[in-house]
PDB file of N, CA, C and O in Angstrom:
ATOM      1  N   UNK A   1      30.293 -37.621 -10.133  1.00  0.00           N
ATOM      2  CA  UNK A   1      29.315 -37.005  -9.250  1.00  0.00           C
ATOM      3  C   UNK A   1      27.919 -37.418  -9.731  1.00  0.00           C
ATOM      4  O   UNK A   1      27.591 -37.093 -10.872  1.00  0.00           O
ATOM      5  N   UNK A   2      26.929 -38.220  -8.831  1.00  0.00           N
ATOM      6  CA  UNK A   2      25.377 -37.989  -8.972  1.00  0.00           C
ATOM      7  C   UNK A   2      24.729 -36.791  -8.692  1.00  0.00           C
ATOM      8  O   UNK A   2      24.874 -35.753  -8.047  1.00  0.00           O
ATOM      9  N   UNK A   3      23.522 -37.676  -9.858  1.00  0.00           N
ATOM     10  CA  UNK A   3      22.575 -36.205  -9.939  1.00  0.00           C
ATOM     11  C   UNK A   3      22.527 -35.497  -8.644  1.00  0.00           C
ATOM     12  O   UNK A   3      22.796 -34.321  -8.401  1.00  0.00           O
ATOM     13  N   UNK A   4      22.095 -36.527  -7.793  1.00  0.00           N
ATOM     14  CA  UNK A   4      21.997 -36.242  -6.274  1.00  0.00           C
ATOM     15  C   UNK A   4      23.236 -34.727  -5.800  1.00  0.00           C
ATOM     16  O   UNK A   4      23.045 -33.566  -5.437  1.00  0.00           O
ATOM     17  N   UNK A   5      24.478 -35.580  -6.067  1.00  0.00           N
ATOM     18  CA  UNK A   5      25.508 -34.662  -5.434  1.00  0.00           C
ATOM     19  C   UNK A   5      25.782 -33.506  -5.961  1.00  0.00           C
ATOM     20  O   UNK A   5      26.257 -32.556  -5.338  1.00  0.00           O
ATOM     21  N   UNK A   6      25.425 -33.524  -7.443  1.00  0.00           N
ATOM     22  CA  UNK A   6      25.531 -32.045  -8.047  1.00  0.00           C
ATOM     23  C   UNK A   6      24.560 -31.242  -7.775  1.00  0.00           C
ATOM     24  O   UNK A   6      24.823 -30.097  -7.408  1.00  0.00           O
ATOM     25  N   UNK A   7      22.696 -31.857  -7.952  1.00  0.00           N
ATOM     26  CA  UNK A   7      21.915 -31.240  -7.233  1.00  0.00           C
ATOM     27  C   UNK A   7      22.340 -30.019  -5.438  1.00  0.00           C
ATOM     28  O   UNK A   7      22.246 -28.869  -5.009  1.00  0.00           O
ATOM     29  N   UNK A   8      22.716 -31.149  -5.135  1.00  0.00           N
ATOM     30  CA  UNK A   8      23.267 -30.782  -3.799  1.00  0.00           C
ATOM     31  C   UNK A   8      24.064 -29.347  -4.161  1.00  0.00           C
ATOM     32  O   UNK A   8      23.708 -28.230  -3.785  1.00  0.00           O
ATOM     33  N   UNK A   9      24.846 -29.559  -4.713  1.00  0.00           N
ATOM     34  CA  UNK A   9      25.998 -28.833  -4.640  1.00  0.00           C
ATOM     35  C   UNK A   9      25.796 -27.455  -5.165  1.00  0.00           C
ATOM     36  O   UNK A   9      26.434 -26.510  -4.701  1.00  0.00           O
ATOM     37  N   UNK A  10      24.921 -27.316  -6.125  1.00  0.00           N
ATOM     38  CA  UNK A  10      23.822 -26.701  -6.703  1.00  0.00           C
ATOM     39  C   UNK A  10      23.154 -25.271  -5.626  1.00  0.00           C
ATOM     40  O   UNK A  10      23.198 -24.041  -5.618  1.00  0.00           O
ATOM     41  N   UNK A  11      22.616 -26.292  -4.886  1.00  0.00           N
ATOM     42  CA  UNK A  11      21.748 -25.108  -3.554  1.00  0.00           C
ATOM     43  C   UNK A  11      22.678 -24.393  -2.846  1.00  0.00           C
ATOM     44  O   UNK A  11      23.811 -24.603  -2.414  1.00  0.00           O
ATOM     45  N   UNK A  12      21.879 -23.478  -2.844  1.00  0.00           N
ATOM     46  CA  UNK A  12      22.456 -22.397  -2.124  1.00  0.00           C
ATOM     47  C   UNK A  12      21.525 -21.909  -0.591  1.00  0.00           C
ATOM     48  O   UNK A  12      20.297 -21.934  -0.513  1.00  0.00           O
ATOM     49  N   UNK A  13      21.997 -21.697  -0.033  1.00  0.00           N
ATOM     50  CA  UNK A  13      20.938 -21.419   1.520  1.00  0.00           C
ATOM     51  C   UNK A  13      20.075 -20.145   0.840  1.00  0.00           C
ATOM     52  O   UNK A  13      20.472 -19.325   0.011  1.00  0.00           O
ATOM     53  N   UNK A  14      19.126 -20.231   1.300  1.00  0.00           N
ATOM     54  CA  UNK A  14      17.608 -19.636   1.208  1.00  0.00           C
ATOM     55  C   UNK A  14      17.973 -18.182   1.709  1.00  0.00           C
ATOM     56  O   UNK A  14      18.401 -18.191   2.863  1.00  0.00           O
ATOM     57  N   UNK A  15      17.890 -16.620   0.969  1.00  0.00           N
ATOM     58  CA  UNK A  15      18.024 -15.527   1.451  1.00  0.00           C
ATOM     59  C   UNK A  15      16.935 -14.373   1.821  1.00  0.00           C
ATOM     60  O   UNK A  15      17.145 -13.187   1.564  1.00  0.00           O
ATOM     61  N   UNK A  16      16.174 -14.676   2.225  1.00  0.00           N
ATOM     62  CA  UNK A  16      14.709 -14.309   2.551  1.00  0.00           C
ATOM     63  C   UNK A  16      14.739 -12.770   2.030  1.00  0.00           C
ATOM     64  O   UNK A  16      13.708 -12.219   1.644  1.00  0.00           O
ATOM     65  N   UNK A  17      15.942 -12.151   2.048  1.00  0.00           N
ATOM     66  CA  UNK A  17      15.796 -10.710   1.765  1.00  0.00           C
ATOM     67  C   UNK A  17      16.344 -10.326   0.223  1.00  0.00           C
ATOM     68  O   UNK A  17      16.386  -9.304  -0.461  1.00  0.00           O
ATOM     69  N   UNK A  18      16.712 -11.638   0.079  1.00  0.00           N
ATOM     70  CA  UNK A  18      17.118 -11.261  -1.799  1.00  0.00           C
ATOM     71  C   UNK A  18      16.565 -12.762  -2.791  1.00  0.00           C
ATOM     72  O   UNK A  18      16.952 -13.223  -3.865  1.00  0.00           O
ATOM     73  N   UNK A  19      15.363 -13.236  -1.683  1.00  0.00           N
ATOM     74  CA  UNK A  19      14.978 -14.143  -2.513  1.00  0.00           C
ATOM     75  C   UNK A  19      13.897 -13.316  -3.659  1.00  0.00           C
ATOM     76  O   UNK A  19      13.387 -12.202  -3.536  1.00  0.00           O
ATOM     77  N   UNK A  20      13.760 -14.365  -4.860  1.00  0.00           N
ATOM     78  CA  UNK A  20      13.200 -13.407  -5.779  1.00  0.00           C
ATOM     79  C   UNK A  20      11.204 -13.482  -5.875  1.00  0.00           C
ATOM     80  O   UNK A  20      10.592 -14.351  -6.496  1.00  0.00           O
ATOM     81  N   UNK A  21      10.919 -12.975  -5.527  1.00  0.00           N
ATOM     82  CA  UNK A  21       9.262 -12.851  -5.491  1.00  0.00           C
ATOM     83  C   UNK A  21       8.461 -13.146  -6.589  1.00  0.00           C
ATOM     84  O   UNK A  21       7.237 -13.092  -6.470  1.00  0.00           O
ATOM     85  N   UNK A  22       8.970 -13.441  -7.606  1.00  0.00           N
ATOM     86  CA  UNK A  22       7.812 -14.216  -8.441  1.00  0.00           C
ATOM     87  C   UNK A  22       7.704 -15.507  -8.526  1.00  0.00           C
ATOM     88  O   UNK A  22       8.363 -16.096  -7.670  1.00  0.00           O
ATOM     89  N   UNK A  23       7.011 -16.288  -9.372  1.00  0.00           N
ATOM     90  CA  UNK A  23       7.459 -17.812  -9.229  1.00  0.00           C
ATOM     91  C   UNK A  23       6.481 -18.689  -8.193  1.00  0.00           C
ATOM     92  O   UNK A  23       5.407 -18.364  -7.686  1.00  0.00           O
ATOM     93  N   UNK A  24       7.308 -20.008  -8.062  1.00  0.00           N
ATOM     94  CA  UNK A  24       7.271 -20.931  -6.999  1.00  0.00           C
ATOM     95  C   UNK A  24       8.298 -20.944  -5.976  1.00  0.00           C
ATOM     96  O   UNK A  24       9.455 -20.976  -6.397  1.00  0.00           O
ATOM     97  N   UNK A  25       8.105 -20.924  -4.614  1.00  0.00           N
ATOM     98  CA  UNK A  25       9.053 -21.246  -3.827  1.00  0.00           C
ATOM     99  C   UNK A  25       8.650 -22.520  -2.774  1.00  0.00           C
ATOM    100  O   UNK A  25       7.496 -22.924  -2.624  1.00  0.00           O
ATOM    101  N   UNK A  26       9.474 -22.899  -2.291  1.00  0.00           N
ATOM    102  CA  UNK A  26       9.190 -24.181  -1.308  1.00  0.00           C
ATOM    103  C   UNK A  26       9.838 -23.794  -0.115  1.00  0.00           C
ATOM    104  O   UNK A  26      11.041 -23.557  -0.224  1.00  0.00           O
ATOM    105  N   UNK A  27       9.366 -23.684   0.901  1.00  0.00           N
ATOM    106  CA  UNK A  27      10.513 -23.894   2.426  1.00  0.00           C
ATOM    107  C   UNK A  27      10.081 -24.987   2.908  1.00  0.00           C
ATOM    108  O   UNK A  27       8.920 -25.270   3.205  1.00  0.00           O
ATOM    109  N   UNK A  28      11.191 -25.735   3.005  1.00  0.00           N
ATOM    110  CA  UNK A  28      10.962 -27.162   3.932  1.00  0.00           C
ATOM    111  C   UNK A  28      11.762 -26.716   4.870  1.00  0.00           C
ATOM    112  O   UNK A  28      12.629 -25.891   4.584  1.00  0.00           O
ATOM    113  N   UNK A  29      11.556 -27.333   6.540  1.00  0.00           N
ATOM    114  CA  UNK A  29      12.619 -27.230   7.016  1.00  0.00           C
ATOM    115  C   UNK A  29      12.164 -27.926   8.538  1.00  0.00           C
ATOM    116  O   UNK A  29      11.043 -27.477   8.778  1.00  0.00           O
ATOM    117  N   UNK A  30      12.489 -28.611   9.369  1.00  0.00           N
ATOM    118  CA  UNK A  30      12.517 -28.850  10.618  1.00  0.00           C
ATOM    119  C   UNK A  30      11.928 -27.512  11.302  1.00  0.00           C
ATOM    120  O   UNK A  30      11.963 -26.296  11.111  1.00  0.00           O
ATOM    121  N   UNK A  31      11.224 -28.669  12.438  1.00  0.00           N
ATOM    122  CA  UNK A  31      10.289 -27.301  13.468  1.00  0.00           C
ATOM    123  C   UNK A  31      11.445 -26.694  13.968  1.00  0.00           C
ATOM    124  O   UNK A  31      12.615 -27.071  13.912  1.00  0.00           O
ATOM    125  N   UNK A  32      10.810 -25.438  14.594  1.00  0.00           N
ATOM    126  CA  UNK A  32      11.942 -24.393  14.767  1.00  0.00           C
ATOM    127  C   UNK A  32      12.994 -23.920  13.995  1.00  0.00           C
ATOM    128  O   UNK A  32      14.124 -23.666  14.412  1.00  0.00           O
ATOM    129  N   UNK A  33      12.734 -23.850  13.263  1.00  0.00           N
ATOM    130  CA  UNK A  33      14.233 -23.429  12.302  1.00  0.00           C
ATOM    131  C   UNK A  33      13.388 -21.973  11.068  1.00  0.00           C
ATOM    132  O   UNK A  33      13.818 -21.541   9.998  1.00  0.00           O
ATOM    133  N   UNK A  34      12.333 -21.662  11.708  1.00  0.00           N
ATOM    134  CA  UNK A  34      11.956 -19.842  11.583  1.00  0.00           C
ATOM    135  C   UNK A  34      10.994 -20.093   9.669  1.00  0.00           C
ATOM    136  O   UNK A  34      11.038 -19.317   8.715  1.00  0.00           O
ATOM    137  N   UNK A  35      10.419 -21.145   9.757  1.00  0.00           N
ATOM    138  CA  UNK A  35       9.672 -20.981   8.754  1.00  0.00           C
ATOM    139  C   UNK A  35       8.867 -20.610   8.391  1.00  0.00           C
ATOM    140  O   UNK A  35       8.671 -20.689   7.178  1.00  0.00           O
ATOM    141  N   UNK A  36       7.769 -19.876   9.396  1.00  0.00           N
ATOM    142  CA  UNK A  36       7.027 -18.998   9.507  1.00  0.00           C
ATOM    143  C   UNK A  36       7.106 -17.815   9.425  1.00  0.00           C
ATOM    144  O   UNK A  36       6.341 -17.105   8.773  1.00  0.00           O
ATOM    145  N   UNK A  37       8.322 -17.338  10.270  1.00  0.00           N
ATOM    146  CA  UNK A  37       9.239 -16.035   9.901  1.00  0.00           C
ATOM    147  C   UNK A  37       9.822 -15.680   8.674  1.00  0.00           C
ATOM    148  O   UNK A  37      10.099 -14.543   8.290  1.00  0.00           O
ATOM    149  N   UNK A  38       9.931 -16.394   8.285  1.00  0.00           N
ATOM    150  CA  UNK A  38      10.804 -16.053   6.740  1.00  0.00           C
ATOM    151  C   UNK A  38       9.117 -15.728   5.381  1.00  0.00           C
ATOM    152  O   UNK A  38       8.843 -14.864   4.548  1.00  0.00           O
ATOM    153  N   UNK A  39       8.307 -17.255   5.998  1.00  0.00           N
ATOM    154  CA  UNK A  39       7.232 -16.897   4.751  1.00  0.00           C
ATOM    155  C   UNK A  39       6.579 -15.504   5.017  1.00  0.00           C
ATOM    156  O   UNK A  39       6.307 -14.659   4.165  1.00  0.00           O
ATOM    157  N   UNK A  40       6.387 -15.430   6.329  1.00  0.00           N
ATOM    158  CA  UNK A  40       6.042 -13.638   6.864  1.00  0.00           C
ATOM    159  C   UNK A  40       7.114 -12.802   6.489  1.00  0.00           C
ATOM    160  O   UNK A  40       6.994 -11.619   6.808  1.00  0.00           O
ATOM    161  N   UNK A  41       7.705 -12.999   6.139  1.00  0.00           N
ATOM    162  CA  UNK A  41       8.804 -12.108   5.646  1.00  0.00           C
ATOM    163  C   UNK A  41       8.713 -11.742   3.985  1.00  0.00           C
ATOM    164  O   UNK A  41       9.036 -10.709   3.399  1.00  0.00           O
ATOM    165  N   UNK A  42       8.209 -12.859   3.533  1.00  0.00           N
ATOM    166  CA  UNK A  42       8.473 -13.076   2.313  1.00  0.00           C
ATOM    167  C   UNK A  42       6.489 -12.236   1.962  1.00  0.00           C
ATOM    168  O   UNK A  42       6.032 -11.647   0.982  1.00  0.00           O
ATOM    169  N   UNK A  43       6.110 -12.470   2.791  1.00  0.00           N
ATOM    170  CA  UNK A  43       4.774 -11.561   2.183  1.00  0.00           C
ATOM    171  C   UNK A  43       5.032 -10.283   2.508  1.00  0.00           C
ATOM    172  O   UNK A  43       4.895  -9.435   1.625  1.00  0.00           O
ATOM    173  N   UNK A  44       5.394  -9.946   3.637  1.00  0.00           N
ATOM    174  CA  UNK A  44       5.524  -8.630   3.668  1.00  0.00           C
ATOM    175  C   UNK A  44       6.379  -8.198   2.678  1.00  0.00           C
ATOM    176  O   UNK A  44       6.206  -7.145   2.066  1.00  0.00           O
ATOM    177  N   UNK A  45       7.296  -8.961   2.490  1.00  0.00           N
ATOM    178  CA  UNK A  45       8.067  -7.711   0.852  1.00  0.00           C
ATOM    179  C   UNK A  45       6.901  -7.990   0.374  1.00  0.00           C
ATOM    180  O   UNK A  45       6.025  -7.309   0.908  1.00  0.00           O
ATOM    181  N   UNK A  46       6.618  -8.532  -0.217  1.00  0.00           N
ATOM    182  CA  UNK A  46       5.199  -8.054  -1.532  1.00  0.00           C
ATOM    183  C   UNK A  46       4.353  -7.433  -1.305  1.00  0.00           C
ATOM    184  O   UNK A  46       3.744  -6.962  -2.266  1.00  0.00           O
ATOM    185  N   UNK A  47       3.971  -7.176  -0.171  1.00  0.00           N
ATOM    186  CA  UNK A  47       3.068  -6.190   0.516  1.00  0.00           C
ATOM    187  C   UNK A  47       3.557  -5.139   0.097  1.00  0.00           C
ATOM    188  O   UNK A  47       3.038  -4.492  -0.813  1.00  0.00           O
ATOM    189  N   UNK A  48       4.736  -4.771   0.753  1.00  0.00           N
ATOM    190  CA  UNK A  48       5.119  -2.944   1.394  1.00  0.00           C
ATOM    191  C   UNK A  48       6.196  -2.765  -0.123  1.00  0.00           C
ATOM    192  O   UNK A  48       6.230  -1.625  -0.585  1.00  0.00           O
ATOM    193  N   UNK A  49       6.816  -3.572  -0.665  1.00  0.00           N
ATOM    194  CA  UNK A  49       7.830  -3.013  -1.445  1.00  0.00           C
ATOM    195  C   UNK A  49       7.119  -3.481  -2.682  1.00  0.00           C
ATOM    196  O   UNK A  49       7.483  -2.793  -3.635  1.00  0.00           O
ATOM    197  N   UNK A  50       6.240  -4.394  -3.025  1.00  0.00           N
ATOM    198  CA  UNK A  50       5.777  -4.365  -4.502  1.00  0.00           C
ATOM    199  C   UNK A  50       4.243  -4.248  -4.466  1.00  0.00           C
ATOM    200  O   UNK A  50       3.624  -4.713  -5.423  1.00  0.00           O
ATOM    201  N   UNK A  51       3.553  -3.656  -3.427  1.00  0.00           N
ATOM    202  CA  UNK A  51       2.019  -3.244  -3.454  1.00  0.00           C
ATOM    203  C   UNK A  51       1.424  -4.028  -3.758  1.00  0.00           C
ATOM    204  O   UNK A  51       0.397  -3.716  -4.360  1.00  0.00           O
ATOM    205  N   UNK A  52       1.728  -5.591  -3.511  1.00  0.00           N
ATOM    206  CA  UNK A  52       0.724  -6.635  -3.677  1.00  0.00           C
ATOM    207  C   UNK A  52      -0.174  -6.820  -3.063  1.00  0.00           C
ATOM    208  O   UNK A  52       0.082  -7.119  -1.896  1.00  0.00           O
ATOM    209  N   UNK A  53      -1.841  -6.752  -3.494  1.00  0.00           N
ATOM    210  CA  UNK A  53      -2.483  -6.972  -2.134  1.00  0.00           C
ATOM    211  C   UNK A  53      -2.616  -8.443  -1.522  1.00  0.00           C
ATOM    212  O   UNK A  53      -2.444  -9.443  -2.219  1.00  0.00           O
ATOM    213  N   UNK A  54      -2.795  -8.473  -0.765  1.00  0.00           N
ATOM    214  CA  UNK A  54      -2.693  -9.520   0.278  1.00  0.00           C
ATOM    215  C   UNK A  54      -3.634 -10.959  -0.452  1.00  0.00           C
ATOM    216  O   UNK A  54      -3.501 -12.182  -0.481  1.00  0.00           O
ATOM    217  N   UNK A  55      -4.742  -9.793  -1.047  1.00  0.00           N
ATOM    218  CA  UNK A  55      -5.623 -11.049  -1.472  1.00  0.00           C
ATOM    219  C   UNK A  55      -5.065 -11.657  -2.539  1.00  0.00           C
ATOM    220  O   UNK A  55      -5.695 -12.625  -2.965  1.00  0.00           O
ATOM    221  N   UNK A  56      -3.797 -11.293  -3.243  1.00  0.00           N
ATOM    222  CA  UNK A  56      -3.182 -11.903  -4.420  1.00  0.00           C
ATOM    223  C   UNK A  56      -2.274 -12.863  -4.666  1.00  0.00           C
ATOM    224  O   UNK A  56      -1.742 -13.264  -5.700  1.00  0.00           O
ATOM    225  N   UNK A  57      -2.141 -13.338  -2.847  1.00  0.00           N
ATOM    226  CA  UNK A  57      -0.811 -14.079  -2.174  1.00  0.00           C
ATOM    227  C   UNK A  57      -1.214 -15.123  -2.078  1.00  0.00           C
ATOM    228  O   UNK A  57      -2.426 -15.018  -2.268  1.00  0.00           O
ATOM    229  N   UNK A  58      -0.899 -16.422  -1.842  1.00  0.00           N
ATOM    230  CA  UNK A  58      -1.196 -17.902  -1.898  1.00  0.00           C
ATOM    231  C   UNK A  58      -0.017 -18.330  -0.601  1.00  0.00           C
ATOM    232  O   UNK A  58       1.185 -18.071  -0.558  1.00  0.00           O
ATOM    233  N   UNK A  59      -0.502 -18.747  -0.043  1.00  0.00           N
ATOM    234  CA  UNK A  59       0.665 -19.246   1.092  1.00  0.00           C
ATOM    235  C   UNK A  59      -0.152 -20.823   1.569  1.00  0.00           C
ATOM    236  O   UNK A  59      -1.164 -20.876   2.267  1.00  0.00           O
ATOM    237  N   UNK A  60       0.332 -21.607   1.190  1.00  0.00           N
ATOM    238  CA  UNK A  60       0.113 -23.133   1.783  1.00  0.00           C
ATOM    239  C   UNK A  60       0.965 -23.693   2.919  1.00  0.00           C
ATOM    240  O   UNK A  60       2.125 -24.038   2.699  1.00  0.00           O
ATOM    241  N   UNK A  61       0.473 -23.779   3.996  1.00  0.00           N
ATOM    242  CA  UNK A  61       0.793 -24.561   5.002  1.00  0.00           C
ATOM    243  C   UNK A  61       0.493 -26.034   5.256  1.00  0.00           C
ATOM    244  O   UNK A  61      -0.130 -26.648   4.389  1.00  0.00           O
ATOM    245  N   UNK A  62       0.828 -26.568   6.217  1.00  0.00           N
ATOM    246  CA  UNK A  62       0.378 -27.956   6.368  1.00  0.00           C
ATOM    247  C   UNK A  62      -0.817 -28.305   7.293  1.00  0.00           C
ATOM    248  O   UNK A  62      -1.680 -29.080   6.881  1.00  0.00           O
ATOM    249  N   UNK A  63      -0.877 -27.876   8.261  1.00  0.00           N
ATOM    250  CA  UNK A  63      -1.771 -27.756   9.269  1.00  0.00           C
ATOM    251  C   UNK A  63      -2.918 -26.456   9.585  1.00  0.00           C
ATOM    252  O   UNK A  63      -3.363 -26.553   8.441  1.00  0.00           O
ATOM    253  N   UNK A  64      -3.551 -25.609  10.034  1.00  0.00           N
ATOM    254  CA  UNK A  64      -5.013 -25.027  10.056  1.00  0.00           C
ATOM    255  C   UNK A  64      -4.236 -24.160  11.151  1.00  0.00           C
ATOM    256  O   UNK A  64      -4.431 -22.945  11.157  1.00  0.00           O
ATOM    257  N   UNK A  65      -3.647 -24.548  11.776  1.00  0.00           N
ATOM    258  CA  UNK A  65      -3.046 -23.894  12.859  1.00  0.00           C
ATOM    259  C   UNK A  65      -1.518 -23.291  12.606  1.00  0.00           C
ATOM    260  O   UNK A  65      -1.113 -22.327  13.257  1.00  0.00           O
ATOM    261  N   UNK A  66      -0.636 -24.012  11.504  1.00  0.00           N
ATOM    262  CA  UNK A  66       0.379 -23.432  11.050  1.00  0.00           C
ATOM    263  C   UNK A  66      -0.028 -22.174  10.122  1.00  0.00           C
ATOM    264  O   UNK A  66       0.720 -21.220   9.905  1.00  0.00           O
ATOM    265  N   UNK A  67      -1.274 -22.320   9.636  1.00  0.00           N
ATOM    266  CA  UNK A  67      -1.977 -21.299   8.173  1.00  0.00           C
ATOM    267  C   UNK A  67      -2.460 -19.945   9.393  1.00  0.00           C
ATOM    268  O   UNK A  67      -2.280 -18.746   9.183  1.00  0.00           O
ATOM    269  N   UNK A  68      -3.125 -20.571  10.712  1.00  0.00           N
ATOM    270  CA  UNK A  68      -3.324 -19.085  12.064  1.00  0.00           C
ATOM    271  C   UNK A  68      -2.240 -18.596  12.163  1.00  0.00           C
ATOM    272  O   UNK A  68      -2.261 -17.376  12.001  1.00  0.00           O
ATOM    273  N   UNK A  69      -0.850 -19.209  12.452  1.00  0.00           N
ATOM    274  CA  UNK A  69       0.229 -18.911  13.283  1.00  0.00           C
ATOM    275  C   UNK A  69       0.343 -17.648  12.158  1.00  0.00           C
ATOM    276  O   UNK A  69      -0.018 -16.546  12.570  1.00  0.00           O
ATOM    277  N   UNK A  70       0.819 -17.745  10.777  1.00  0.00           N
ATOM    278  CA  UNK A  70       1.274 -17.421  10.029  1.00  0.00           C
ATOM    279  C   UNK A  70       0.318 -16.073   9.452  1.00  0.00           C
ATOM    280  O   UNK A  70       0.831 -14.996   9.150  1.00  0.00           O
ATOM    281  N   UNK A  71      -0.954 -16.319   9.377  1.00  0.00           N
ATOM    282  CA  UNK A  71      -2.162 -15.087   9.590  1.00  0.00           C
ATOM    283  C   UNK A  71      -1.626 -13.830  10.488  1.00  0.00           C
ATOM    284  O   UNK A  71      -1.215 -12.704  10.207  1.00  0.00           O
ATOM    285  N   UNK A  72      -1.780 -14.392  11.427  1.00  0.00           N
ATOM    286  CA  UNK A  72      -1.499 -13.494  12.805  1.00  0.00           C
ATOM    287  C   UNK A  72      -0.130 -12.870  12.812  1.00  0.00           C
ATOM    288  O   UNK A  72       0.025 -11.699  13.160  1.00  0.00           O
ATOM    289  N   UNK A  73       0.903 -13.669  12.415  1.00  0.00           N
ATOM    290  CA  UNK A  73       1.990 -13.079  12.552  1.00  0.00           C
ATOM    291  C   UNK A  73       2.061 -12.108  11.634  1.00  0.00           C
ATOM    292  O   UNK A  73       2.799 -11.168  11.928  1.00  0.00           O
ATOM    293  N   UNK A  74       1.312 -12.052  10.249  1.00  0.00           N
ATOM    294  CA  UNK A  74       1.540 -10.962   9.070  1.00  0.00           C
ATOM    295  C   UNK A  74       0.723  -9.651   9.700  1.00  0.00           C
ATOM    296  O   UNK A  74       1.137  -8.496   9.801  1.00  0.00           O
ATOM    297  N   UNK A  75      -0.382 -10.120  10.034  1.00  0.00           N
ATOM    298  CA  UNK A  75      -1.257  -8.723  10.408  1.00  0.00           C
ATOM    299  C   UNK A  75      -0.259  -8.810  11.875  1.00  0.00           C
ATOM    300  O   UNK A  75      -0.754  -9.823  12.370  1.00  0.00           O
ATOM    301  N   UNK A  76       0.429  -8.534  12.496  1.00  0.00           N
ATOM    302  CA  UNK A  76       1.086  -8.055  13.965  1.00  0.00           C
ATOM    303  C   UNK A  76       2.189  -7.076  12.914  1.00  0.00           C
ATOM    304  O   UNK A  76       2.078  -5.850  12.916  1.00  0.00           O
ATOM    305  N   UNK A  77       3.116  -7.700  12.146  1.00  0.00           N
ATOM    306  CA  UNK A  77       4.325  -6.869  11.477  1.00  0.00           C
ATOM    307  C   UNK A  77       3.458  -6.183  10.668  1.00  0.00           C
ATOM    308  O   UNK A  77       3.835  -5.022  10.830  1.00  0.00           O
ATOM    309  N   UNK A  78       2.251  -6.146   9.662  1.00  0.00           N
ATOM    310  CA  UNK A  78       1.620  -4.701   8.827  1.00  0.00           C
ATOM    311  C   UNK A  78       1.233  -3.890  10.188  1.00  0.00           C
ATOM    312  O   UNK A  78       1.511  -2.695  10.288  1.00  0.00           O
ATOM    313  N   UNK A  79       0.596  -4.584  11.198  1.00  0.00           N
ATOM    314  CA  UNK A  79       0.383  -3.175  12.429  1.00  0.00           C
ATOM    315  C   UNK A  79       1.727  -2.534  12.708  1.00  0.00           C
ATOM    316  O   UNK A  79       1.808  -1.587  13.491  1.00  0.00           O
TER     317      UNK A  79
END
């Protein structure tokens, strides 16, 4: 087996609700496939379940308009 295939074999699918909140994380993924949803997901746990404030969060997008989409969608789920 290559590195490659053990790497592979290695991952496990991404669990947005038992992923672990400290650290580095990466989501790559093809448009449409809810990557916005999940990183909004993933702030709001740190929000509401570990009292992080917002200003303590780092979220990198690719585009100015993926970084709005993703704005907007957090303040709609804290309303």
């Amino acid at each position: 087996m290559t590195g490659v295939q053990a790497q592979a074999k290695a991952m496990q699918p991404f669990n947005v609700q038992t992923a672990t909140l400290s650290g580095t994380h990466l989501i790559e993924a093809s448009a449409g496939t809810g990557k916005t949803w999940t990183l909004s997901t993933l702030v709001l746990r740190l929000v509401l379940k570990h009292d992080a404030p917002l200003s303590s969060i780092l979220v990198v997008t690719f585009t100015k308009a993926a970084a709005a989409e993703l704005r907007g969608r957090v303040r709609t789920r804290l309303q």
